[in-house]
Amino acid sequence: MVPLSWYMMLSIAVFVIGVFGFLSRRNIIIVFMSIELMLNAVNINLISLSHYLQDMRGQILAFFVIAVAAAEAAIGLAIVIALFRNKATAHVDEVKEMQG
Amino acid sequence: MEQVIMNQLSYPILSTVIFLPVLGALLILITRRSWELLTKWIALGTSILTFIVSLTLFTDFDKSTHKMQFVEKHSWIPNWNINYYLGVDGISILFVLLSALTAILCVLISWNSIKAKVKEFYISILLTTSFMIGVFCSLDFFLFYLFWEAMLIPMFLIIGVWGGPNRIYAAIKFFLYTLVGSVLMLVGIIVLYLYAGKSFDILELMTKNYPYTMQLWLFWAFFAAFAVKVPMWPVHTWLPDAHTEAPTAGSVILAAILIKMGAYGFLRFSLPLFPEASKAMTPAMLTLSVIAIIYGAVICLAQTDLKRLIAYSSVSHMGFVTLGIFALNIQGLEGGILQMLNHGVVTGALFLSVGIVYDRTHSRQIADYGGLATVMPIYAAFFMVFTLASVGLPGTNGFIGEFLILLGGFAANKLAGVLACTGIIIGAGYMLWLYQKIFFMEINKKIIGLPDMDIRETITLVPLIVLVLWIGIYPNSFLSFMHASVQHLLERVNAGGVQEVNIAKTILEVVR
Amino acid sequence: MKLYLLIPFLPLTAFVINILLGKEVLRDKAHWPSILAVVGSFFITITSVLPQAMAGKVINEDLYTWMVSGTFNVTVGFLIDPLTAVMLVVVTTCASLIHIYAVGYMHGDKGYYRFFAYMSLFTFCMLMLVMGNNFMQLYFGWEGVGLCSYFLIGYYFNKKSAADAGKKAFIVNRFGDFGFGIGVFMIFLTFGTLHYAPVFANAAGITGQTVNFLGWNVDLPTLIALLLFCGAVGKSAQVPLHVWLPDAMEGPTPVSALIHAATMVTAGVFMVARCNPIFNLSEIAMNTVAIVGATTSLFTATIAITQNDIKRIIAYSTCSHLGLMFLACGVGAYAAGIFHLYTHAFFKALLFLAAGSVIHAVHTNDIQEMGGLKKYMPITYAVFVIAALSAGGVPGFSGFFSKDEIIWSAYASHSSVGKLVWLMGTAVAFFTPFYTFRLIFLTFHGKYRGGHPEEHGHSAHGSSHGSHQGEHHIHESPKVMTIPLILLAVGAVAAGWVGIPPILGGGAHFAEFLKPVVGHPEFHGTHAEEWGVMGLSTIIALSGIGLAAFFYLRKTDLPEKIAKQFSGIYNILYHKYYIDELYHYTIVKPTLWVADKVIVAITDARIIEGIVNGVPGAIGKFSGNLRKVQTGLAQHYGILMAAGAFFIIALVLLLR
């Protein structure tokens, strides 16, 4: 039996990789994938705890997260495509229209 | 809880007076933009109707009591103990009437001079009127604050949309200045609300006694709001800008009503709510008043702009009002209230008069005039009466107010009285200088052939002339409204009698 | 309706009629309402009020309550006692004659109705002033006459000098009224009322009381009296506030005669006499009144010697005579002061109207451009000489009796101040006939020196036509002007006969009549002394006339030589002791400089506006810096979020 803490470790590792990727990569697709990593880290957490606590609600929530992630990926990729068409770039640091 | 006299009339008169202009504004809202004449007539009709309705207050008012009259009270937001609570007493009633009268004059004077966004202009004027009357009638702090702040919005628009070249700066300055003061007052109101066991009822709050330190803090919080509105020195600098840039009607509303609210606030709230603090702060208030009187008068001597000069003269005249109020004796207080009325009539009239020539010449520069008495003799005669009233000549209303204030001020503090008297000398100086530059001497080429006042303009000024002379010759018909209320107010404030205060010492303390 | 109420309100009605209908309806008939009203007031005064006052009946009635505020209560009310009656006679008589004269003088002026409207308003205010039974009404009339004076001095308002002069008169008077107003406040604070009767009845009660006034302990009666006197100094053009009166001659001549000679300027004397119960309590105040009066009298008489403007000479003469009246009041001889006020009204109004007649004919004010007018204007000449003899105090004329009474009272008061002012008054007795006769000789005798067309541009008659006014155009004024002159001349001779002193076989009826109001001073003098004083002043007066004749008839080149010889003194006198310049550079200029360069430029624009605009500026700067945090890069926001989350988690863990 794999102990709960191992799942947690895995989850943290994936999450931190996601955060690092989100903060450090310039390519918007990779940034996007990093966000997906963070979401999946959360999913691992939810499911492992759900099993540990013998409570189905965690798994239900994980499905919601997957659904939201899918929707978010669809919208996000659409934005990326729109951005690429307008700016001919996929680098985040070149998109700073909101600079104050 | 204090006794009040409920409204005995068959209809809620105060609500009618407050909401008739709103009704008119709604009516204008649904008229077609191209029907400008109809818009004007609706505005005129509504304001006249409001005034006629408000005349009932004048005739039916019971002068023998200080109690609130024509009172209406309905529960509004019961959870927070907020009521729709209206009433007038001898201090506020005259301002209700003056506001209603001013609305008519503002509509009349703008008849031809406002050409853009006519609909919106008259809506703004009517809404301002309604909110101003609301301020004077409110007996519930929440309602009061609502009207107090609501009034700023149409006024801001009037200055900012229909004003002169520098209108945006003036409008924002006016708005921010007054808002900063008001917000401090809001804090004060909330403190009172919590301290008094969740009540916004002004009359109920007045019956309570507050700890001295709290009174002191609240006095200054309220002072911030009222001093800006008055405007007292040194927070007066919004006034010249706002007056100068505002259209004629805006200047008139500002001069006649809006800046009265500060002084009214002192009378209605500061004195009865914080009597000990008010008494303790008298030297400071008298000092500020005297500075305002002299400073405002001296600065007028150096003005080149017609409206700016009259605006600064307001600072001086309102200095007299605050001097009278903080003299804390009956002559000073009644003189102060009467002078508020007088200043509304006279300065309002002066701004109306300036508007009349401004429509013809589109110049506010004093140097652009000269010899106008030859070109527009009737206009010159009207302007002379208002000039004399402003100078405080016996027989005009200005004299009665200033005399009572100076008498009261002199009784409270001789030095303050004497110094304030010098303001009268300088006042004569700048007003006569102004009159000479504009009406006397060689005719300036720029004004040759100007038509004299037409019927509409004459009708606008005649009621004010009547008031100038009426108050000047028989002031009792107005003073008699105040006696009971002022007496009551003084009893509240002067539990320990008037104290002799040494202003010089206070100045020295401030300097140190 | 009481009959005496008509006295002030008839002119008020005339004013209202004229101001409403004068321009469009009445036009060149605008004088009718005004004249009818003032003549009506005159007849009521003579037929009803004067006999009642002579019978010793005093009317003191309130018309209505003017102002009530707490214990402060004043009414519009009327007091008619002998003093009021005298003033009423003076005012209505002079006003009637001058109104009639003005019909001729102002004929054809484009502001005809305006002139008569103001004159009526003035008459109303003046009558309210003298008839009031309280200080507030006095103040009402006081300011009201000042206002009309302002209007009428600035009557030719398109002329800058006239507009300036009107303004100057008003503002200088305000300086006096400043003190007067405070005096009224002090009276209210002391007595709790402003009505004459209770104030004067209780006046004696404040003797010796002191009051803290602006940090000093001062004697209460002295303080009140001196404050009130401030107002009189302004209104009656006494040193140092005399500067407005000569300038006031910019107004039409009938105005100068009525307002600036016969009535308004004497209001100060009237007020001092009216308040005699207060003044009597304070020796300091009395001495101040006497010395100010004597100083003014001498001071302005010396200025009058060198002036060339016919009206200004008479104006300085007015100051001088007013000074004599104050001198009389100051030594306690109020009756003598009022007596001089009464005779002065006739001869000085006559002088002005005669001068107006001259100006009407030659269209200039400068006596250096006149001369030899005797043969063209015999009536004017005759009345001018009568007025001058009366003003100069030549025995037999009314001016002599009143002036002699004053000088004798000063001498007989036996205080050192009394003796001092007696000396000054005697000196004045020399100057007065000298400058008056200098004026006559230069105007009516010798050769006509005018006729330069360019000199006529600034004629006092307003209509600035520069046409050639040759000698042959000069003619006597119309009857509507000469008849009032003749009537006034009768007054100038005979008005004083009601007050002939006992020593000359008279009954001193005038002083007896006023005795109930102003009392009678104690005289310390023998008959011989009285004869001596009278003889001395008579000789001095005659020598003044003689010297004037010598200078301006016999040795006409002498005055110029003397002026050259003593050019220093001459220049000081010619420039009126540089008082105007002094005020200009010490009061007017600095005030305007402070207003413009300090208050507007520094205090308001830099300090207050600096703070007002500086606070939003500082907030703006702060937020300007703050907004740099917003880079627009999502990753930066992410870092901040992560850091924030870490911080909060750490905080929660640590604080648990």
mmCIF file of C-alpha atoms in Angstrom, chain C residues 74-198:
data_model
loop_
_atom_site.group_PDB
_atom_site.id
_atom_site.type_symbol
_atom_site.label_atom_id
_atom_site.label_comp_id
_atom_site.label_asym_id
_atom_site.label_seq_id
_atom_site.Cartn_x
_atom_site.Cartn_y
_atom_site.Cartn_z
ATOM 1 C CA VAL C 74 -35.353 100.462 17.917
ATOM 2 C CA THR C 75 -38.207 102.310 16.355
ATOM 3 C CA VAL C 76 -38.698 104.774 13.606
ATOM 4 C CA GLY C 77 -39.727 107.673 15.742
ATOM 5 C CA PHE C 78 -39.729 111.426 15.771
ATOM 6 C CA LEU C 79 -38.501 113.928 18.308
ATOM 7 C CA ILE C 80 -39.381 117.561 17.819
ATOM 8 C CA ASP C 81 -37.851 119.883 20.335
ATOM 9 C CA PRO C 82 -36.351 123.369 19.876
ATOM 10 C CA LEU C 83 -33.116 121.963 18.440
ATOM 11 C CA THR C 84 -35.026 119.926 15.852
ATOM 12 C CA ALA C 85 -37.214 122.904 15.088
ATOM 13 C CA VAL C 86 -34.181 125.068 14.352
ATOM 14 C CA MET C 87 -32.733 122.400 12.095
ATOM 15 C CA LEU C 88 -36.072 121.980 10.358
ATOM 16 C CA VAL C 89 -36.244 125.683 9.658
ATOM 17 C CA VAL C 90 -32.720 125.702 8.301
ATOM 18 C CA VAL C 91 -33.170 122.627 6.158
ATOM 19 C CA THR C 92 -36.571 123.385 4.689
ATOM 20 C CA THR C 93 -35.829 127.059 4.037
ATOM 21 C CA CYS C 94 -32.515 126.461 2.331
ATOM 22 C CA ALA C 95 -33.804 123.411 0.485
ATOM 23 C CA SER C 96 -36.833 125.296 -0.847
ATOM 24 C CA LEU C 97 -34.817 128.212 -2.152
ATOM 25 C CA ILE C 98 -32.093 126.028 -3.586
ATOM 26 C CA HIS C 99 -34.603 123.768 -5.312
ATOM 27 C CA ILE C 100 -36.122 126.813 -7.006
ATOM 28 C CA TYR C 101 -32.711 128.160 -7.937
ATOM 29 C CA ALA C 102 -31.788 124.788 -9.433
ATOM 30 C CA VAL C 103 -34.659 125.056 -11.918
ATOM 31 C CA GLY C 104 -32.676 127.785 -13.625
ATOM 32 C CA TYR C 105 -29.243 126.406 -12.980
ATOM 33 C CA MET C 106 -29.912 122.865 -14.160
ATOM 34 C CA HIS C 107 -32.150 123.915 -17.039
ATOM 35 C CA GLY C 108 -31.662 121.723 -20.082
ATOM 36 C CA ASP C 109 -29.493 119.157 -18.346
ATOM 37 C CA LYS C 110 -30.104 115.655 -19.604
ATOM 38 C CA GLY C 111 -30.310 114.227 -16.108
ATOM 39 C CA TYR C 112 -32.811 116.847 -14.958
ATOM 40 C CA TYR C 113 -35.250 114.410 -13.332
ATOM 41 C CA ARG C 114 -32.378 112.519 -11.746
ATOM 42 C CA PHE C 115 -31.075 115.674 -10.157
ATOM 43 C CA PHE C 116 -34.388 116.540 -8.568
ATOM 44 C CA ALA C 117 -35.002 112.974 -7.524
ATOM 45 C CA TYR C 118 -31.700 112.914 -5.638
ATOM 46 C CA MET C 119 -32.360 116.343 -4.147
ATOM 47 C CA SER C 120 -35.696 115.135 -2.800
ATOM 48 C CA LEU C 121 -34.124 111.981 -1.459
ATOM 49 C CA PHE C 122 -31.483 114.067 0.203
ATOM 50 C CA THR C 123 -34.068 116.328 1.790
ATOM 51 C CA PHE C 124 -35.908 113.288 3.091
ATOM 52 C CA CYS C 125 -32.776 111.773 4.619
ATOM 53 C CA MET C 126 -31.697 115.063 6.136
ATOM 54 C CA LEU C 127 -35.109 115.555 7.703
ATOM 55 C CA MET C 128 -35.096 112.009 9.041
ATOM 56 C CA LEU C 129 -31.670 112.700 10.489
ATOM 57 C CA VAL C 130 -32.735 115.778 12.397
ATOM 58 C CA MET C 131 -36.154 114.467 13.398
ATOM 59 C CA GLY C 132 -35.156 111.016 14.631
ATOM 60 C CA ASN C 133 -35.639 110.199 18.279
ATOM 61 C CA ASN C 134 -32.952 107.540 18.437
ATOM 62 C CA PHE C 135 -29.414 106.889 17.331
ATOM 63 C CA MET C 136 -30.408 104.342 14.711
ATOM 64 C CA GLN C 137 -32.545 106.813 12.857
ATOM 65 C CA LEU C 138 -29.782 109.355 13.186
ATOM 66 C CA TYR C 139 -27.503 106.787 11.621
ATOM 67 C CA PHE C 140 -30.053 106.088 8.896
ATOM 68 C CA GLY C 141 -30.237 109.740 7.948
ATOM 69 C CA TRP C 142 -26.526 110.099 8.427
ATOM 70 C CA GLU C 143 -25.716 107.416 5.859
ATOM 71 C CA GLY C 144 -28.631 108.427 3.663
ATOM 72 C CA VAL C 145 -27.406 111.991 3.242
ATOM 73 C CA GLY C 146 -23.942 110.595 2.613
ATOM 74 C CA LEU C 147 -25.367 108.448 -0.148
ATOM 75 C CA CYS C 148 -27.182 111.365 -1.780
ATOM 76 C CA SER C 149 -24.035 113.390 -1.463
ATOM 77 C CA TYR C 150 -22.222 110.578 -3.280
ATOM 78 C CA PHE C 151 -24.831 110.576 -6.032
ATOM 79 C CA LEU C 152 -24.835 114.317 -6.441
ATOM 80 C CA ILE C 153 -21.091 114.867 -6.282
ATOM 81 C CA GLY C 154 -20.772 112.221 -8.956
ATOM 82 C CA TYR C 155 -23.698 113.692 -10.844
ATOM 83 C CA TYR C 156 -21.593 114.292 -13.972
ATOM 84 C CA PHE C 157 -20.452 110.712 -13.735
ATOM 85 C CA ASN C 158 -18.878 110.532 -17.164
ATOM 86 C CA LYS C 159 -16.180 112.818 -15.774
ATOM 87 C CA LYS C 160 -13.546 110.807 -13.939
ATOM 88 C CA SER C 161 -12.825 113.575 -11.439
ATOM 89 C CA ALA C 162 -16.497 113.755 -10.467
ATOM 90 C CA ALA C 163 -16.826 109.991 -10.054
ATOM 91 C CA ASP C 164 -13.611 109.945 -8.039
ATOM 92 C CA ALA C 165 -14.759 112.784 -5.829
ATOM 93 C CA GLY C 166 -18.060 111.080 -5.057
ATOM 94 C CA LYS C 167 -16.339 107.877 -4.141
ATOM 95 C CA LYS C 168 -13.799 109.720 -2.042
ATOM 96 C CA ALA C 169 -16.524 111.517 -0.112
ATOM 97 C CA PHE C 170 -18.294 108.262 0.616
ATOM 98 C CA ILE C 171 -15.225 106.359 1.699
ATOM 99 C CA VAL C 172 -13.726 109.142 3.800
ATOM 100 C CA ASN C 173 -17.075 109.437 5.519
ATOM 101 C CA ARG C 174 -17.024 105.725 6.148
ATOM 102 C CA PHE C 175 -13.866 106.221 8.184
ATOM 103 C CA GLY C 176 -15.751 108.630 10.391
ATOM 104 C CA ASP C 177 -18.790 106.388 10.509
ATOM 105 C CA PHE C 178 -16.550 103.559 11.645
ATOM 106 C CA GLY C 179 -16.036 105.384 14.918
ATOM 107 C CA PHE C 180 -19.600 106.596 15.026
ATOM 108 C CA GLY C 181 -20.927 103.069 14.605
ATOM 109 C CA ILE C 182 -18.757 101.744 17.388
ATOM 110 C CA GLY C 183 -19.920 104.668 19.502
ATOM 111 C CA VAL C 184 -23.505 103.596 18.894
ATOM 112 C CA PHE C 185 -22.614 100.030 19.924
ATOM 113 C CA MET C 186 -21.023 101.363 23.091
ATOM 114 C CA ILE C 187 -24.145 103.362 23.852
ATOM 115 C CA PHE C 188 -26.287 100.274 23.460
ATOM 116 C CA LEU C 189 -23.973 98.195 25.627
ATOM 117 C CA THR C 190 -23.902 100.900 28.261
ATOM 118 C CA PHE C 191 -27.518 102.001 28.328
ATOM 119 C CA GLY C 192 -29.327 99.037 26.771
ATOM 120 C CA THR C 193 -31.253 101.274 24.434
ATOM 121 C CA LEU C 194 -30.614 103.644 21.590
ATOM 122 C CA HIS C 195 -33.427 106.101 22.183
ATOM 123 C CA TYR C 196 -32.316 109.598 23.050
ATOM 124 C CA ALA C 197 -34.598 110.154 26.008
ATOM 125 C CA PRO C 198 -33.516 107.234 28.236
#
